[in-house]
mmCIF file of C-alpha atoms in Angstrom:
data_model
loop_
_atom_site.group_PDB
_atom_site.id
_atom_site.type_symbol
_atom_site.label_atom_id
_atom_site.label_comp_id
_atom_site.label_asym_id
_atom_site.label_seq_id
_atom_site.Cartn_x
_atom_site.Cartn_y
_atom_site.Cartn_z
ATOM 1 C CA MET L 1 9.795 20.157 -7.145
ATOM 2 C CA ALA L 2 7.547 18.488 -9.478
ATOM 3 C CA THR L 3 5.207 15.703 -7.907
ATOM 4 C CA LEU L 4 3.475 12.804 -9.468
ATOM 5 C CA PRO L 5 0.390 12.023 -7.061
ATOM 6 C CA ALA L 6 -0.312 8.828 -5.615
ATOM 7 C CA ARG L 7 -3.162 7.790 -3.625
ATOM 8 C CA GLY L 8 -3.818 8.878 -0.060
ATOM 9 C CA VAL L 9 -0.855 9.113 2.053
ATOM 10 C CA VAL L 10 1.281 7.157 0.086
ATOM 11 C CA PRO L 11 4.549 9.268 -0.670
ATOM 12 C CA VAL L 12 4.434 11.107 -4.038
ATOM 13 C CA ILE L 13 7.833 10.993 -6.581
ATOM 14 C CA GLU L 14 9.256 14.308 -6.277
ATOM 15 C CA LEU L 15 12.047 15.145 -8.634
ATOM 16 C CA SER L 16 14.449 17.846 -7.938
ATOM 17 C CA ASP L 17 14.368 20.750 -10.951
ATOM 18 C CA ALA L 18 17.838 19.791 -12.273
ATOM 19 C CA GLN L 19 16.612 15.658 -12.391
ATOM 20 C CA ARG L 20 13.046 17.344 -13.979
ATOM 21 C CA GLU L 21 14.697 19.368 -16.478
ATOM 22 C CA ARG L 22 17.110 16.600 -17.412
ATOM 23 C CA LEU L 23 14.180 14.441 -17.754
ATOM 24 C CA GLN L 24 12.138 16.949 -19.742
ATOM 25 C CA ALA L 25 15.203 17.662 -22.049
ATOM 26 C CA ALA L 26 15.274 13.763 -22.857
ATOM 27 C CA TYR L 27 11.866 13.888 -24.151
ATOM 28 C CA ALA L 28 12.728 16.572 -26.750
ATOM 29 C CA GLU L 29 15.465 15.146 -28.182
ATOM 30 C CA PRO L 30 14.911 14.086 -30.961
ATOM 31 C CA PRO L 31 11.910 16.075 -31.749
ATOM 32 C CA ARG L 32 8.870 13.970 -31.427
ATOM 33 C CA ALA L 33 5.511 13.948 -32.568
ATOM 34 C CA TYR L 34 4.038 11.691 -30.059
ATOM 35 C CA HIS L 35 6.503 10.066 -27.658
ATOM 36 C CA ALA L 36 6.827 13.540 -25.720
ATOM 37 C CA TRP L 37 6.758 14.889 -22.396
ATOM 38 C CA SER L 38 2.757 15.402 -23.276
ATOM 39 C CA HIS L 39 2.465 11.945 -23.634
ATOM 40 C CA VAL L 40 3.990 11.197 -20.298
ATOM 41 C CA GLY L 41 1.494 13.359 -18.985
ATOM 42 C CA GLU L 42 -1.481 11.520 -20.379
ATOM 43 C CA VAL L 43 0.052 8.410 -19.159
ATOM 44 C CA ALA L 44 0.322 9.995 -15.429
ATOM 45 C CA ARG L 45 -3.332 11.174 -15.819
ATOM 46 C CA HIS L 46 -3.964 7.130 -16.171
ATOM 47 C CA TYR L 47 -1.811 6.450 -13.197
ATOM 48 C CA GLU L 48 -3.763 8.814 -11.069
ATOM 49 C CA ALA L 49 -7.031 7.016 -11.869
ATOM 50 C CA VAL L 50 -5.611 3.947 -11.081
ATOM 51 C CA ALA L 51 -4.332 5.473 -7.685
ATOM 52 C CA GLU L 52 -7.799 6.717 -7.036
ATOM 53 C CA GLY L 53 -9.459 3.454 -7.691
ATOM 54 C CA PRO L 54 -7.535 -0.127 -7.406
ATOM 55 C CA GLY L 55 -4.369 1.690 -6.447
ATOM 56 C CA TRP L 56 -0.857 0.463 -6.689
ATOM 57 C CA GLY L 57 1.286 -1.886 -4.937
ATOM 58 C CA GLN L 58 4.663 0.008 -5.570
ATOM 59 C CA PRO L 59 3.313 3.711 -6.510
ATOM 60 C CA ARG L 60 6.937 5.162 -6.295
ATOM 61 C CA GLU L 61 8.197 2.657 -8.769
ATOM 62 C CA VAL L 62 5.586 2.606 -11.110
ATOM 63 C CA ALA L 63 5.299 6.632 -10.972
ATOM 64 C CA LEU L 64 9.055 6.268 -12.109
ATOM 65 C CA ALA L 65 8.560 3.940 -14.711
ATOM 66 C CA VAL L 66 5.756 6.307 -16.165
ATOM 67 C CA LEU L 67 7.965 9.448 -16.228
ATOM 68 C CA TYR L 68 11.031 7.688 -17.680
ATOM 69 C CA HIS L 69 9.609 4.627 -20.120
ATOM 70 C CA ASP L 70 10.012 6.794 -23.382
ATOM 71 C CA ALA L 71 12.974 8.740 -21.885
ATOM 72 C CA VAL L 72 15.162 7.275 -25.067
ATOM 73 C CA TYR L 73 13.183 7.017 -28.586
ATOM 74 C CA ASP L 74 14.888 6.927 -31.628
ATOM 75 C CA PRO L 75 12.517 5.396 -34.646
ATOM 76 C CA ALA L 76 15.334 4.100 -36.426
ATOM 77 C CA ARG L 77 16.282 1.737 -33.540
ATOM 78 C CA ARG L 78 14.627 -1.104 -32.045
ATOM 79 C CA ASP L 79 16.405 -1.082 -27.958
ATOM 80 C CA ASN L 80 14.607 2.388 -27.057
ATOM 81 C CA GLU L 81 13.000 0.822 -24.037
ATOM 82 C CA ALA L 82 16.179 -1.192 -22.931
ATOM 83 C CA ARG L 83 17.959 2.192 -23.456
ATOM 84 C CA SER L 84 15.219 4.037 -21.606
ATOM 85 C CA ALA L 85 15.661 1.257 -18.722
ATOM 86 C CA ASP L 86 19.265 1.956 -18.227
ATOM 87 C CA PHE L 87 18.663 6.025 -18.426
ATOM 88 C CA ALA L 88 16.201 5.270 -15.444
ATOM 89 C CA LEU L 89 18.544 3.349 -13.772
ATOM 90 C CA GLN L 90 21.261 5.945 -13.819
ATOM 91 C CA GLU L 91 19.156 8.896 -13.182
ATOM 92 C CA ILE L 92 17.871 7.060 -9.919
ATOM 93 C CA ALA L 93 21.117 6.235 -9.057
ATOM 94 C CA ARG L 94 22.214 9.875 -9.149
ATOM 95 C CA TRP L 95 19.394 11.645 -8.221
ATOM 96 C CA MET L 96 17.559 9.702 -5.546
ATOM 97 C CA PRO L 97 20.248 7.082 -4.046
ATOM 98 C CA ASP L 98 18.907 7.212 -0.428
ATOM 99 C CA GLY L 99 15.200 7.330 -1.682
ATOM 100 C CA GLY L 100 14.416 3.538 -1.288
ATOM 101 C CA ILE L 101 13.645 3.084 -4.643
ATOM 102 C CA ASP L 102 13.821 -0.540 -5.999
ATOM 103 C CA ALA L 103 15.306 0.804 -9.210
ATOM 104 C CA SER L 104 15.172 -2.996 -10.906
ATOM 105 C CA ARG L 105 11.537 -2.755 -10.855
ATOM 106 C CA VAL L 106 11.452 0.339 -12.648
ATOM 107 C CA GLY L 107 13.570 -0.782 -15.147
ATOM 108 C CA GLN L 108 11.584 -3.770 -15.550
ATOM 109 C CA LEU L 109 8.224 -2.262 -15.796
ATOM 110 C CA ILE L 110 9.887 0.004 -18.547
ATOM 111 C CA LEU L 111 11.641 -3.275 -20.630
ATOM 112 C CA TRP L 112 7.820 -4.642 -20.520
ATOM 113 C CA THR L 113 6.425 -2.168 -22.601
ATOM 114 C CA ALA L 114 8.664 -3.495 -25.702
ATOM 115 C CA ARG L 115 6.104 -6.164 -25.879
ATOM 116 C CA HIS L 116 3.289 -4.183 -26.262
ATOM 117 C CA GLY L 117 0.372 -6.503 -27.849
ATOM 118 C CA GLN L 118 1.831 -9.882 -26.609
ATOM 119 C CA PHE L 119 1.019 -10.225 -23.408
ATOM 120 C CA ALA L 120 -2.146 -11.711 -21.846
ATOM 121 C CA PRO L 121 -3.816 -11.047 -18.584
ATOM 122 C CA ASP L 122 -2.540 -14.240 -16.790
ATOM 123 C CA ASP L 123 1.127 -13.797 -18.016
ATOM 124 C CA PHE L 124 1.968 -11.812 -14.559
ATOM 125 C CA ASN L 125 0.032 -13.887 -12.351
ATOM 126 C CA ASP L 126 3.709 -14.818 -10.988
ATOM 127 C CA ASP L 127 4.741 -11.497 -10.467
ATOM 128 C CA PRO L 128 4.889 -9.660 -6.809
ATOM 129 C CA CYS L 129 2.400 -7.293 -7.807
ATOM 130 C CA PRO L 130 0.341 -8.465 -10.771
ATOM 131 C CA ASP L 131 -1.741 -5.838 -11.055
ATOM 132 C CA ASP L 132 0.888 -2.796 -10.869
ATOM 133 C CA VAL L 133 2.118 -4.383 -14.355
ATOM 134 C CA ARG L 134 -1.113 -4.557 -16.111
ATOM 135 C CA HIS L 135 -2.442 -1.348 -14.979
ATOM 136 C CA PHE L 136 0.837 0.282 -16.228
ATOM 137 C CA LEU L 137 1.283 -1.320 -19.296
ATOM 138 C CA ASP L 138 -2.551 -0.443 -19.884
ATOM 139 C CA CYS L 139 -1.845 3.488 -18.882
ATOM 140 C CA ASP L 140 0.400 3.252 -21.540
ATOM 141 C CA MET L 141 -1.821 1.837 -24.249
ATOM 142 C CA ALA L 142 -4.932 3.677 -22.952
ATOM 143 C CA ILE L 143 -4.478 6.253 -26.060
ATOM 144 C CA LEU L 144 -6.125 3.508 -28.381
ATOM 145 C CA GLY L 145 -9.544 3.860 -26.278
ATOM 146 C CA ALA L 146 -9.477 7.658 -26.763
ATOM 147 C CA SER L 147 -12.103 9.511 -28.242
ATOM 148 C CA PRO L 148 -11.810 9.152 -32.375
ATOM 149 C CA ASP L 149 -9.877 12.781 -32.845
ATOM 150 C CA ALA L 150 -7.394 11.897 -30.227
ATOM 151 C CA PHE L 151 -6.757 8.505 -31.474
ATOM 152 C CA ASP L 152 -6.490 9.681 -35.041
ATOM 153 C CA ALA L 153 -4.190 12.146 -33.771
ATOM 154 C CA TYR L 154 -1.989 9.810 -32.226
ATOM 155 C CA ASP L 155 -1.946 7.554 -35.356
ATOM 156 C CA ARG L 156 -0.919 10.322 -37.748
ATOM 157 C CA ALA L 157 1.523 11.661 -35.037
ATOM 158 C CA ILE L 158 3.353 7.490 -34.816
ATOM 159 C CA ALA L 159 3.268 8.255 -38.602
ATOM 160 C CA ARG L 160 5.281 11.751 -38.541
ATOM 161 C CA GLU L 161 7.700 10.002 -36.209
ATOM 162 C CA TYR L 162 8.695 7.369 -38.297
ATOM 163 C CA ARG L 163 8.989 9.651 -41.525
ATOM 164 C CA GLY L 164 12.285 9.670 -42.747
ATOM 165 C CA HIS L 165 13.519 6.662 -40.917
ATOM 166 C CA VAL L 166 11.054 3.843 -42.448
ATOM 167 C CA PRO L 167 9.750 3.901 -46.306
ATOM 168 C CA GLY L 168 5.950 4.983 -46.259
ATOM 169 C CA TRP L 169 4.997 1.828 -47.532
ATOM 170 C CA LEU L 170 6.901 -0.390 -45.182
ATOM 171 C CA PHE L 171 5.331 1.823 -42.350
ATOM 172 C CA ARG L 172 1.962 1.248 -43.458
ATOM 173 C CA ILE L 173 2.132 -2.601 -43.835
ATOM 174 C CA ASN L 174 3.887 -2.639 -40.329
ATOM 175 C CA ARG L 175 1.480 -0.475 -38.729
ATOM 176 C CA ARG L 176 -1.602 -2.030 -39.827
ATOM 177 C CA ARG L 177 -0.063 -5.412 -38.795
ATOM 178 C CA PHE L 178 0.213 -4.215 -35.474
ATOM 179 C CA LEU L 179 -2.927 -2.675 -35.006
ATOM 180 C CA LYS L 180 -4.887 -5.488 -37.026
ATOM 181 C CA GLY L 181 -2.979 -7.855 -34.275
ATOM 182 C CA LEU L 182 -4.365 -5.651 -31.243
ATOM 183 C CA LEU L 183 -7.946 -6.185 -32.717
ATOM 184 C CA ALA L 184 -7.400 -9.834 -32.978
ATOM 185 C CA ARG L 185 -6.243 -10.456 -29.831
ATOM 186 C CA ASP L 186 -9.266 -11.569 -26.528
ATOM 187 C CA ARG L 187 -8.201 -8.890 -24.764
ATOM 188 C CA ILE L 188 -6.394 -5.441 -25.669
ATOM 189 C CA PHE L 189 -5.984 -4.391 -22.095
ATOM 190 C CA LEU L 190 -4.754 -6.395 -19.113
ATOM 191 C CA SER L 191 -6.627 -5.271 -16.419
ATOM 192 C CA GLU L 192 -10.557 -5.233 -15.856
ATOM 193 C CA PHE L 193 -9.907 -1.187 -14.862
ATOM 194 C CA PHE L 194 -8.839 -0.232 -18.324
ATOM 195 C CA HIS L 195 -10.777 -3.303 -20.059
ATOM 196 C CA GLU L 196 -14.073 -2.215 -18.725
ATOM 197 C CA ARG L 197 -13.479 1.661 -19.485
ATOM 198 C CA PHE L 198 -11.956 1.641 -23.076
ATOM 199 C CA ASN L 199 -12.469 -2.190 -24.628
ATOM 200 C CA ALA L 200 -15.524 -1.055 -26.745
ATOM 201 C CA ALA L 201 -13.818 2.441 -27.566
ATOM 202 C CA ALA L 202 -10.473 0.951 -28.627
ATOM 203 C CA ARG L 203 -12.085 -1.659 -30.881
ATOM 204 C CA ALA L 204 -13.857 1.224 -32.693
ATOM 205 C CA ASN L 205 -10.793 2.973 -33.257
ATOM 206 C CA LEU L 206 -8.682 0.134 -34.513
ATOM 207 C CA ARG L 207 -11.580 -1.111 -37.043
ATOM 208 C CA ARG L 208 -11.453 2.250 -38.386
ATOM 209 C CA ALA L 209 -7.745 2.775 -38.331
ATOM 210 C CA VAL L 210 -7.317 -0.897 -39.979
ATOM 211 C CA THR L 211 -9.939 -0.051 -42.504
ATOM 212 C CA ARG L 212 -8.615 3.281 -43.467
ATOM 213 C CA LYS L 213 -4.815 1.568 -44.002
ATOM 214 C CA GLN L 214 -6.052 -0.995 -46.719
#
């Protein structure tokens, strides 16, 4: 069984071998430079840090969102998050029908990843578990605050994924606009937990990347 640890006595997410194999196969199609199974491992590492710190309100649902959030990824399309959410719902219904999972919550968390860089911390105040949303989205964006070498490798990998799908000049314009937009925001990370840990490093990485793309 594959497990994703959660905090204390909170149940872990367990995937059957068949479910895990289908999930890993999804992340291998098409071949990816960044949004691959290794990315899930990095997001899961931040998931565990939250579990050991502020904790999760719905740990199983967030864990499944971590596992499935980029299961469908085609750089030529703009509906990857919706397709990943649909895939997650189908897989949960198939493999975990009696697991007590709030599948709609898993799907909604995945859908929110389509709007990275558009939210403010207060946007989720009315959500039943607002900190879960903030922490989950921050887990996915934590690469921005990685070491300079890791950030640069991520930036190059994103470019490789779009190569052949978007003209190079257009990718550079759009990528610079996205990174510059993140840098201009009052808050890059939505939660205090990630803001305190990664804000300074993220801003340094973004400034360097934006300058490099001029």
